[in-house]
Coordinates of C-alpha atoms and ligand atoms in Angstrom, one line a residue:
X1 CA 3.2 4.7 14.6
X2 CA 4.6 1.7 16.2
X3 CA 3.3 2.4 19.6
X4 CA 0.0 2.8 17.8
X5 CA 0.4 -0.8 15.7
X6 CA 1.1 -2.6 19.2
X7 CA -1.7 -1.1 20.7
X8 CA -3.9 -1.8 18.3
X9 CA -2.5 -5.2 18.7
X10 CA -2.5 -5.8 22.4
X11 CA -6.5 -4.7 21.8
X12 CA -6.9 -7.3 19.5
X13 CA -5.3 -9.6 22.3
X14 CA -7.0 -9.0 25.1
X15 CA -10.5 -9.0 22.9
X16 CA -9.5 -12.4 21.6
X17 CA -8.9 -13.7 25.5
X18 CA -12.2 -12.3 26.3
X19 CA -14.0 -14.0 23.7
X20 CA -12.3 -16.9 24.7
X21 CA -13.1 -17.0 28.4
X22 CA -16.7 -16.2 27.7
X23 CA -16.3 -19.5 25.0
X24 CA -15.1 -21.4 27.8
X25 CA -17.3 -20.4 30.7
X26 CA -20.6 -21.1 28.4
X27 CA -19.1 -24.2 27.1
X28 CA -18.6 -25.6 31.0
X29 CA -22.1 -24.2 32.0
X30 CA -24.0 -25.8 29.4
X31 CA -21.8 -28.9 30.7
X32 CA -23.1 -28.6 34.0
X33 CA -26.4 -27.8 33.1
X34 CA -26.9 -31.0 31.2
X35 CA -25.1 -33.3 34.0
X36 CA -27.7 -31.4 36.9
X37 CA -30.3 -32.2 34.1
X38 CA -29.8 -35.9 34.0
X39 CA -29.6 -36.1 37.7
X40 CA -32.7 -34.6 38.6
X41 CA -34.5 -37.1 35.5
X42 CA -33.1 -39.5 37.1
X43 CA -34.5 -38.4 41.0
X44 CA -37.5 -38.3 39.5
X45 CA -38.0 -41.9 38.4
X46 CA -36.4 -43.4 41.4
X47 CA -39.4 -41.2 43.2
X48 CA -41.9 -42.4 41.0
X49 CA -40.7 -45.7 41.1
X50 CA -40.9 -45.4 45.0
X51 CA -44.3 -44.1 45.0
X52 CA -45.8 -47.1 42.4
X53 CA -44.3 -49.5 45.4
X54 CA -47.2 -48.0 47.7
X55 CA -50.0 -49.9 47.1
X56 CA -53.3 -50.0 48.3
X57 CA -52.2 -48.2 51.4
X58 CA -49.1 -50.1 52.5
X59 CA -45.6 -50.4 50.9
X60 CA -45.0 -53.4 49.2
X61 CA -41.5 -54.7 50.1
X62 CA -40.3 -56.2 46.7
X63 CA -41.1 -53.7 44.8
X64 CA -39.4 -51.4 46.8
X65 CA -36.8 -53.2 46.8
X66 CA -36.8 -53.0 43.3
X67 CA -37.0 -49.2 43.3
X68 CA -34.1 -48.8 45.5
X69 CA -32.0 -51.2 43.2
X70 CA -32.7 -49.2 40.7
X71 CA -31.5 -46.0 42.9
X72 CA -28.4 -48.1 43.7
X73 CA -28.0 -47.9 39.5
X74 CA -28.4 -44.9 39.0
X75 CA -25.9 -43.6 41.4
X76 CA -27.8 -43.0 44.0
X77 CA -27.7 -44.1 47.6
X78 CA -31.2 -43.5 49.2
X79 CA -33.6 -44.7 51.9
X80 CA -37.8 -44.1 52.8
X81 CA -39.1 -42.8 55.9
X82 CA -43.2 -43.7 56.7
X83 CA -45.3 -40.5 57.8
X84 CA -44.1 -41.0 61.1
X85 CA -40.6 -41.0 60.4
X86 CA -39.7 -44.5 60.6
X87 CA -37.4 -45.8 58.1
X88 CA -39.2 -48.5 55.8
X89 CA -36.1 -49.4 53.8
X90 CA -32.8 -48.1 53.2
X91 CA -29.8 -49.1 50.1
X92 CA -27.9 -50.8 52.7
X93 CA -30.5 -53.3 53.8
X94 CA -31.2 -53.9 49.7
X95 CA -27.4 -54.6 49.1
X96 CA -27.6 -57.9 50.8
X97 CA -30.4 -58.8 48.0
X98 CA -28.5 -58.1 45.2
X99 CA -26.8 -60.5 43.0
X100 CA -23.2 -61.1 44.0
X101 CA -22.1 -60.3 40.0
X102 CA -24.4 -57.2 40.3
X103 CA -22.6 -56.2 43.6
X104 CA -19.0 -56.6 41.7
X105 CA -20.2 -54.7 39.1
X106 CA -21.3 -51.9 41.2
X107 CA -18.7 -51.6 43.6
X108 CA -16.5 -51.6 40.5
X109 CA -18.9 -48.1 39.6
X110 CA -19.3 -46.5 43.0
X111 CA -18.2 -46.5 46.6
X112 CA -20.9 -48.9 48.4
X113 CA -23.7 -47.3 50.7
X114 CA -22.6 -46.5 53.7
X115 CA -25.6 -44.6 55.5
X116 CA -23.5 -41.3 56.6
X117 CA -23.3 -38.4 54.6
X118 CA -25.6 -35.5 54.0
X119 CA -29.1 -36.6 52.4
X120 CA -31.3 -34.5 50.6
X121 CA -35.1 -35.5 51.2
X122 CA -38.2 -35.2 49.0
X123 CA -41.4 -35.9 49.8
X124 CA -43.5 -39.2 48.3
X125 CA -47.2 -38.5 47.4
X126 CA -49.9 -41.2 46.1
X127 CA -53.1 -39.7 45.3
X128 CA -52.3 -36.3 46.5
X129 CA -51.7 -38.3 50.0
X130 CA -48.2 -37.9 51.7
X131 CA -46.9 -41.2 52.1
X132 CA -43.2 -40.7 53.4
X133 CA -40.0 -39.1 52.4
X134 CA -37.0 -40.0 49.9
X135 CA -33.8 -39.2 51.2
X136 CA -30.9 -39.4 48.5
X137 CA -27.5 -38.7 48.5
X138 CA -25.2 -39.4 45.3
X139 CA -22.5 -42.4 45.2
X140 CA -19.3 -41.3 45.0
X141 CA -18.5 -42.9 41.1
X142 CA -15.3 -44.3 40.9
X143 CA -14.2 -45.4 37.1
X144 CA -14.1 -43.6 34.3
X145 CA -16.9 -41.0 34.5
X146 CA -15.4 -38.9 36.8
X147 CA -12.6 -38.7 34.6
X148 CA -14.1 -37.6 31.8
X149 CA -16.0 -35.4 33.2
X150 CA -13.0 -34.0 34.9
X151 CA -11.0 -34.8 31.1
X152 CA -13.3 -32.4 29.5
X153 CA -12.9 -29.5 31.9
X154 CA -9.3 -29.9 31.5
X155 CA -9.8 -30.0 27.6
X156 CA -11.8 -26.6 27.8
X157 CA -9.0 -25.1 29.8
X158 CA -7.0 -26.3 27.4
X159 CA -8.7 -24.8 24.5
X160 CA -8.3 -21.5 26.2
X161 CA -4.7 -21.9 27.0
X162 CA -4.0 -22.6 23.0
X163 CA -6.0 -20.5 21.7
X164 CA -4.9 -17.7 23.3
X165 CA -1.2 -18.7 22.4
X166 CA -2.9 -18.7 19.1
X167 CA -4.4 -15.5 18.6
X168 CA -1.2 -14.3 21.0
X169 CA 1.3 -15.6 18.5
X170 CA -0.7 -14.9 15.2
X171 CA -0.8 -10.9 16.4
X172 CA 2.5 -10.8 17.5
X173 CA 3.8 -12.4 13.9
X174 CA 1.4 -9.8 12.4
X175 CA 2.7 -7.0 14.9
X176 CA 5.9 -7.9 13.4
X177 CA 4.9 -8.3 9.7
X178 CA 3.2 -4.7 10.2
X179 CA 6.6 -3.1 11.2
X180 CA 8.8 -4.6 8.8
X181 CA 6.5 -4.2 5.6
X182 CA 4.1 -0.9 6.6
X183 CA 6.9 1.3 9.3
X184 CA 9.9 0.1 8.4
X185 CA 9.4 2.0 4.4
X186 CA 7.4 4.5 6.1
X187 CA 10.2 5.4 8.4
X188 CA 12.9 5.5 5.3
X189 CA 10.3 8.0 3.6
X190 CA 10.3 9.9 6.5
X191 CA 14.2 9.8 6.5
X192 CA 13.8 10.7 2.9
X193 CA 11.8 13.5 3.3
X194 CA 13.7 15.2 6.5
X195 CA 16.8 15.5 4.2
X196 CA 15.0 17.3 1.5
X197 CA 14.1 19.3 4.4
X198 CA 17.3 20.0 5.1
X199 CA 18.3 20.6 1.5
X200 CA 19.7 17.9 0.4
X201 CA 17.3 17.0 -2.8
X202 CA 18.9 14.4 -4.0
X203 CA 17.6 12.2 -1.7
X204 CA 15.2 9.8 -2.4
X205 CA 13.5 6.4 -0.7
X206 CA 14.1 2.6 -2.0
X207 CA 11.2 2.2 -4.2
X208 CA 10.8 -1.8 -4.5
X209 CA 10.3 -2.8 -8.0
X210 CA 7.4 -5.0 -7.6
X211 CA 4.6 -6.0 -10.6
X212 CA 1.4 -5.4 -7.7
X213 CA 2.2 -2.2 -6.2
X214 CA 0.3 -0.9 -3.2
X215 CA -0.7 2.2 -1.9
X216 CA 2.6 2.5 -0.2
X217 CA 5.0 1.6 -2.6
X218 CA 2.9 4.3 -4.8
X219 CA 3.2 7.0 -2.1
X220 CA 7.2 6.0 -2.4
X221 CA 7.1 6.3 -6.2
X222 CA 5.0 10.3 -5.9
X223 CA 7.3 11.2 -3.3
X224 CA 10.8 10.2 -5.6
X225 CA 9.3 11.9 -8.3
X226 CA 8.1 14.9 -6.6
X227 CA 12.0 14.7 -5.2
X228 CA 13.2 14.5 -8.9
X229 CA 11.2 17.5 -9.4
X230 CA 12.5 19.6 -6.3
X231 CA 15.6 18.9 -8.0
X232 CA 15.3 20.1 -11.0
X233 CA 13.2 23.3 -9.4
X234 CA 16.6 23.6 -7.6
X235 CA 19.3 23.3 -10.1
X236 CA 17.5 25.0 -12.7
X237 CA 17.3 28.1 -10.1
X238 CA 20.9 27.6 -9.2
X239 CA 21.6 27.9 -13.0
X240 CA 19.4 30.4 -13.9
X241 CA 20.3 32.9 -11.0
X242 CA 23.9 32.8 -11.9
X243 CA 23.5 32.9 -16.0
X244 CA 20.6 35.6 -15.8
X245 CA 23.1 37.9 -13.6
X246 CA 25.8 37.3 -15.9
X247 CA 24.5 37.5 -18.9
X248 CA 22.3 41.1 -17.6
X249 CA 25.3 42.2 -16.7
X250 CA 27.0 42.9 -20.3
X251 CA 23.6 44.8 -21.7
X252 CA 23.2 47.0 -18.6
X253 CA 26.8 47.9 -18.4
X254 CA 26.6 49.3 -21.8
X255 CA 23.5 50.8 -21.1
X256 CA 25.2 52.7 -18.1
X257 CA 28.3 53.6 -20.3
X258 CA 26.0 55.2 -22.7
X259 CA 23.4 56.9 -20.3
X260 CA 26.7 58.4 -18.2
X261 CA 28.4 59.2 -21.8
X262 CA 24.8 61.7 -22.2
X263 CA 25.6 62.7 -18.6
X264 CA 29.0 64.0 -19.1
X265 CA 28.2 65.6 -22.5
X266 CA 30.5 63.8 -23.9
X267 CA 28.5 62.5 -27.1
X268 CA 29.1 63.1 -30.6
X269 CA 26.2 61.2 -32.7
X270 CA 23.2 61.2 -30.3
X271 CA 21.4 58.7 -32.5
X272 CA 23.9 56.0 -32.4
X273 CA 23.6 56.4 -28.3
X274 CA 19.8 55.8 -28.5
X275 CA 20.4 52.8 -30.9
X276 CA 23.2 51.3 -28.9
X277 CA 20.5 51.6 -25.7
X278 CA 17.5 50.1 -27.7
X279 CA 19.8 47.1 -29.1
X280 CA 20.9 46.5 -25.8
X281 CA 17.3 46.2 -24.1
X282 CA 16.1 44.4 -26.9
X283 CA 18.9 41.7 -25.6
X284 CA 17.6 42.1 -22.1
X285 CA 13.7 41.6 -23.6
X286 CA 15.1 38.9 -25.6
X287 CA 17.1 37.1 -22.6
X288 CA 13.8 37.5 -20.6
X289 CA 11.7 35.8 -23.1
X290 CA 14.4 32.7 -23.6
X291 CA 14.3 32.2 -19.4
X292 CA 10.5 32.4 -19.8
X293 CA 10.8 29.8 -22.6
X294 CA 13.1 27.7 -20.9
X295 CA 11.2 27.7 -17.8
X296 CA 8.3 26.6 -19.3
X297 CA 10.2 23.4 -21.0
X298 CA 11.4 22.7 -17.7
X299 CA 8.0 22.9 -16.0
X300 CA 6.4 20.3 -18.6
X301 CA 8.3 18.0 -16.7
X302 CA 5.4 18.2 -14.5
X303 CA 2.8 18.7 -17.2
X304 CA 3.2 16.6 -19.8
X305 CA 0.2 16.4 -21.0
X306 CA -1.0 13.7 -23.3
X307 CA 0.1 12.3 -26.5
X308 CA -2.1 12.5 -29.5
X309 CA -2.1 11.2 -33.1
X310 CA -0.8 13.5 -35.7
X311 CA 0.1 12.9 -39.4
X312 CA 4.1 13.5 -39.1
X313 CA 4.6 14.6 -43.0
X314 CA 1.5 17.1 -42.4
X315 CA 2.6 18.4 -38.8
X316 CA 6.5 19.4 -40.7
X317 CA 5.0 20.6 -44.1
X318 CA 3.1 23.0 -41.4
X319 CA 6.3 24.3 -40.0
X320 CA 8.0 24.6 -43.1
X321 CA 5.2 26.2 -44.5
X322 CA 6.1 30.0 -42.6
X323 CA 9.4 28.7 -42.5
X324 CA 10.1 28.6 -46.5
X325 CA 9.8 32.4 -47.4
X326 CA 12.8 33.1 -44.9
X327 CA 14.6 30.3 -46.4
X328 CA 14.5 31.5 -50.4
X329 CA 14.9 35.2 -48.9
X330 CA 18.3 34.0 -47.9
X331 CA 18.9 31.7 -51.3
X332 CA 18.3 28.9 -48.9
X333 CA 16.6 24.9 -50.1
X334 CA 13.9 23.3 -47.3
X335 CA 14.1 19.4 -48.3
X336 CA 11.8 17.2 -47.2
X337 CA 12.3 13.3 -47.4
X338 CA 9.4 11.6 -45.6
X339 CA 6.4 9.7 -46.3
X340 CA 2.7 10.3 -44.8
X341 CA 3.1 8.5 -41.3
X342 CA 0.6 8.7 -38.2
X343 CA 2.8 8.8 -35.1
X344 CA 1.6 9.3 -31.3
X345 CA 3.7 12.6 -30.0
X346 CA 3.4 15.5 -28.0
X347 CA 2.4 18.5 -31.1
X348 CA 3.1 21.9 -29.3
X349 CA 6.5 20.2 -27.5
X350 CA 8.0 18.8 -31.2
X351 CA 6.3 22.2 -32.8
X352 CA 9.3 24.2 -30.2
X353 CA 12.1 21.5 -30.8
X354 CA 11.8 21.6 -34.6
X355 CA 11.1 25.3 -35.1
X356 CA 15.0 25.7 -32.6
X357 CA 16.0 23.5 -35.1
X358 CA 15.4 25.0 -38.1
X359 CA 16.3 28.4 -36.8
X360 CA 19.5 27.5 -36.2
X361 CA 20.1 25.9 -39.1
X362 CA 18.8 28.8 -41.1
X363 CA 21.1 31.1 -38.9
X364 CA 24.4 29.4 -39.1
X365 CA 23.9 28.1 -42.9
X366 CA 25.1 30.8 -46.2
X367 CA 25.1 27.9 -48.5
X368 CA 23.2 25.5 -49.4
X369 CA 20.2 24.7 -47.5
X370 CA 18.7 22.3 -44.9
X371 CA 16.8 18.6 -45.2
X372 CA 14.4 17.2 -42.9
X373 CA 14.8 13.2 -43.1
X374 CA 11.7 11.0 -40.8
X375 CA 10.5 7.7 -40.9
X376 CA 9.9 4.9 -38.4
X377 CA 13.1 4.2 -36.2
X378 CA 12.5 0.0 -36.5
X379 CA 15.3 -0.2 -33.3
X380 CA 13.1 0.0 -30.7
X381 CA 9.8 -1.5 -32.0
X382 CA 6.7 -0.6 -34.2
X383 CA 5.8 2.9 -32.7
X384 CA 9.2 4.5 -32.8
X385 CA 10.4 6.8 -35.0
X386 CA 13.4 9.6 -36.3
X387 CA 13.7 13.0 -37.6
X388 CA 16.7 14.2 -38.8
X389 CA 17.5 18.0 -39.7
X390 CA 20.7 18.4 -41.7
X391 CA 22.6 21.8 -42.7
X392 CA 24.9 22.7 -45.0
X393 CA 25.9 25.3 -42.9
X394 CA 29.3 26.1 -41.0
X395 CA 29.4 23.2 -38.7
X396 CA 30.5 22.8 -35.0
X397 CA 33.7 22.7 -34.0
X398 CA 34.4 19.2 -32.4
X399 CA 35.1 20.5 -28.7
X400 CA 32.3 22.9 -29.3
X401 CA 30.2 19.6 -29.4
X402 CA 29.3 18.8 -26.2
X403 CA 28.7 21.9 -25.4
X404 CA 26.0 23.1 -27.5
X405 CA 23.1 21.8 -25.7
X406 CA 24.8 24.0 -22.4
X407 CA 22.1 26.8 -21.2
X408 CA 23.8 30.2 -22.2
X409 CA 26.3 28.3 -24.5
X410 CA 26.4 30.1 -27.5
X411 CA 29.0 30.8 -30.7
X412 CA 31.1 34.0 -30.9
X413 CA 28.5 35.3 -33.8
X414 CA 25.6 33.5 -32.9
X415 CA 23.3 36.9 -31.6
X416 CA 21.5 35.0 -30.1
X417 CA 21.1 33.4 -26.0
X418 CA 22.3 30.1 -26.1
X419 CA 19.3 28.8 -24.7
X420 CA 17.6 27.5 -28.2
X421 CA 19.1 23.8 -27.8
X422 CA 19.0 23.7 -24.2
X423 CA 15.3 23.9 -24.4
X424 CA 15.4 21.5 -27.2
X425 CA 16.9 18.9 -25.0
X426 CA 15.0 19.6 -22.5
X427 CA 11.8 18.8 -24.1
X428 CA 12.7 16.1 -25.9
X429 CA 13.7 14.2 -23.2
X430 CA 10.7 15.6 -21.5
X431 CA 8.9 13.7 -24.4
X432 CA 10.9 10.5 -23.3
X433 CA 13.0 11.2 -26.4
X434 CA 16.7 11.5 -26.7
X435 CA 18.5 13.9 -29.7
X436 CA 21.8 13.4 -31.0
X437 CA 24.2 15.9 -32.6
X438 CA 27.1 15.4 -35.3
X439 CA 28.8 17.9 -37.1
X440 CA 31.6 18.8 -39.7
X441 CA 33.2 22.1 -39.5
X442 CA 32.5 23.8 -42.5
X443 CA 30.6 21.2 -44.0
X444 CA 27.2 21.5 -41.5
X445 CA 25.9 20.0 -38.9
X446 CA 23.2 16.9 -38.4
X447 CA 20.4 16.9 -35.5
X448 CA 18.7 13.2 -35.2
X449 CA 15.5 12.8 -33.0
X450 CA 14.5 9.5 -31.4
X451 CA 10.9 9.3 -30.0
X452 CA 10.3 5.8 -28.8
Ligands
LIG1 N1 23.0 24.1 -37.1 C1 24.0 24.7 -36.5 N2 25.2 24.9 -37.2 C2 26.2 25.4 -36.5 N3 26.3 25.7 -35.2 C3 25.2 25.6 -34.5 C4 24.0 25.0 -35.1 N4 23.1 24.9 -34.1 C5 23.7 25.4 -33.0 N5 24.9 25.8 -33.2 C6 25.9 26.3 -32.2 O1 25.4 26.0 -30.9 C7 25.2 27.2 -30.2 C8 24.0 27.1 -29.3 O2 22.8 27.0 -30.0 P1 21.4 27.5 -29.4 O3 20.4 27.3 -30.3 O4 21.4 26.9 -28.0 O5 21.7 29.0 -29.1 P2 21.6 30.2 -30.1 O6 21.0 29.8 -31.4 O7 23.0 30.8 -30.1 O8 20.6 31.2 -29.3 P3 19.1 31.0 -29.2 O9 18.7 29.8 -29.8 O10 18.9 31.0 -27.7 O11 18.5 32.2 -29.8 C9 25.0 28.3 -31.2 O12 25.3 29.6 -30.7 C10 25.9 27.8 -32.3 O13 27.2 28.2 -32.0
LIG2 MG1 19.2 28.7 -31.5

């Protein structure tokens, strides 16, 4: 990953320098371009300056003269050969013409004529007649506009030196910004995820709690959660595994004790034997069904589907509804103290929890009856709200408290698997709920619901 980020990088580099030589190279051509360009206008006017002195088939002197002044202005050092090759006038002989300020002011611009140096010739036409030759050699400038010329070279080398430290520095900040905020989390993830490889699922990677989250810090968020959920997966398996075995084991022993009871002939009411094997593998059926039941609370961690809007006093009257006939069968009240309210829930998952509920109550209450209390729970805002069941039943022993919401925990005479509450508490939290318990031996016992 890093190798691949600095690559990347060192790309972007070397494309930037690229771009930046070309820059520079096109920058100094079209520089050199226009300075040949304005030397060869100005070769051309000293010519046709030349040419105009050339009248009526000899040269006239002054006007020459005048020509080659101008040549001296221009930078140029120059000198005219007749069609015989005899020189008619060159800058040096003008020079002593020329104005003594003129002369200061030149010498100040160039280095004077000297008559050496290598000449470049072009031939002088008037009327499509060849009249002589031009030689021409540039002054050598002295002053400032060498230096600028030479200033602005330096200044595009310049350009390139910075701008490369630019783009250098700017990828190389980037580089760094790259590793700390896009390898550095991906490398704790990774980290993360080679321990839950290993086993250990309790591991999970510093999620940063910021408002704008990116894709990464989402990846972070799935990949804790789906960790919280390998968890769970784990422990429950852990759980399960050792509770199903144990609690198998009592059914199927008796089972065996039975079966080898026929075997030995040693049987006095075969009936009873056939009962005692059908009781017990209705426990094992019924022990099956709870660890399907509890499995499937477990799994809605995953699936939690989504909340809709049910009228609370109509979603318990519905419960109580199949509920009631047991109830009076058993001398038992249903009260209900609650007003029509619309709260946003999960149905089938409060539909489980309350039907647990009310089972229990119903199993560990002689006297009495039971009361279901709701209404909105003003603690924690508009939306919230309670349930409360309340028995009249037995009660729970205070040390037996803590325990009830244990999978497998069960009372001495419950006849049942212990797993009712566990699934309760599973779900409700599932729900984002929590439940509290409190009870009074022999008084009854008081289950309170808060969905937020
Ligand atoms: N309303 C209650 N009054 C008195 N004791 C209770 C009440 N509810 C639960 N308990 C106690 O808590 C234990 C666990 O309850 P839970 O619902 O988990 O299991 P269960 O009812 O025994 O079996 P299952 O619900 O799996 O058929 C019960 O066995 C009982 O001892
Ligand atoms: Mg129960």
């Amino acid at each position: 990953m890093r190798t691949k980020l600095f690559l990347a990088f060192i790309i972007i580099i070397s494309l930037a320098i690229l771009s930046n030589i070309v820059f520079e190279r096109l920058i100094l051509k079209d520089f050199n371009d226009f300075v040949m360009g304005t030397r060869e206008d100005r070769i051309y006017w000293i010519m046709a300056s030349v040419e105009g002195s050339f009248r009526e088939g000899q040269w006239d002197i002054n006007a020459l003269r005048e020509s080659l002044h101008w040549g001296l202005m221009l930078g140029f050092e120059t000198y005219v050969e007749d069609t015989d090759g005899n020189r008619v006038i060159s800058s040096t002989d003008v020079l002593s013409t020329l104005n003594p300020s003129m002369l200061k002011r030149m010498n100040s611009l160039f280095k004077l004529p000297s008559g050496r140096g290598e000449f470049t010739w072009y031939p002088l036409y008037v009327e499509g007649m060849e009249i002589g030759r031009l030689y021409l050699r540039p002054l050598e400038r002295l002053g400032l506009t060498p230096i600028k010329e030479e200033i602005f070279r330096k200044r595009g080398r310049e350009f390139l030196i910075i701008s490369f430290l630019i783009a250098g520095g700017g990828a190389f900040i980037l580089a760094l910004l790259f590793t700390i905020f896009l390898s550095n989390p991906l490398k704790r993830l990774t980290s993360s995820a080679e321990a839950i490889a290993r086993g250990d699922f309790s591991a999970r990677a510093p999620s940063p709690h910021r408002r704008l989250k990116d894709e990464l810090d989402r990846l972070t968020e799935t990949f804790n959660y789906m960790a919280e959920a390998l968890q769970r997966e784990d422990a429950l398996r852990r759980h399960l595994t050792s509770n199903i075995t144990h609690e198998l084991r009592t059914p199927l022993t008796i089972i065996k004790g039975n079966l080898e009871a026929i075997e030995d002939g040693v049987i006095s009411d075969p009936n009873e034997v056939i009962r005692n094997i059908k009781m017990e593998i209705d426990r094992i059926i019924s022990l099956v069904e709870g660890v399907e039941d509890i499995t499937s609370a477990e799994a809605s961690f995953f699936k939690r589907g989504k909340k809709t809007e049910i009228d609370l006093k109509e979603f318990i009257d519905s419960i109580t509804e199949i509920m009631e006939k047991v109830f009076e069968e058993k001398g038992l009240f249903i009260k209900k103290e609650g007003r029509s309210m619309i709260v946003r829930t999960y149905p089938e998952k409060l539909h489980i929890v309350l039907k647990n509920l009310l089972t229990n109550a119903y199993k560990f209450t002689d006297r009495g009856g039971v009361t279901i209390r709701w209404g909105r729970h003003h603690d924690t805002g508009g939306s919230a709200f309670f349930i409360t069941v309340q028995d009249t039943g037995r009660g729970i022993r205070e040390e037996d408290l803590k325990r009830v919401f244990d999978r497998f925990y069960k009372g001495m005479d419950s006849g049942g698997r212990g797993l009712g509450l566990a699934i309760v508490k599973e779900l409700v939290e599932v729900m984002g709920g929590r439940i509290e318990v409190d009870s009074k031996e022999g008084e009854g016992s008081r289950f309170t619901l808060y969905f937020g």
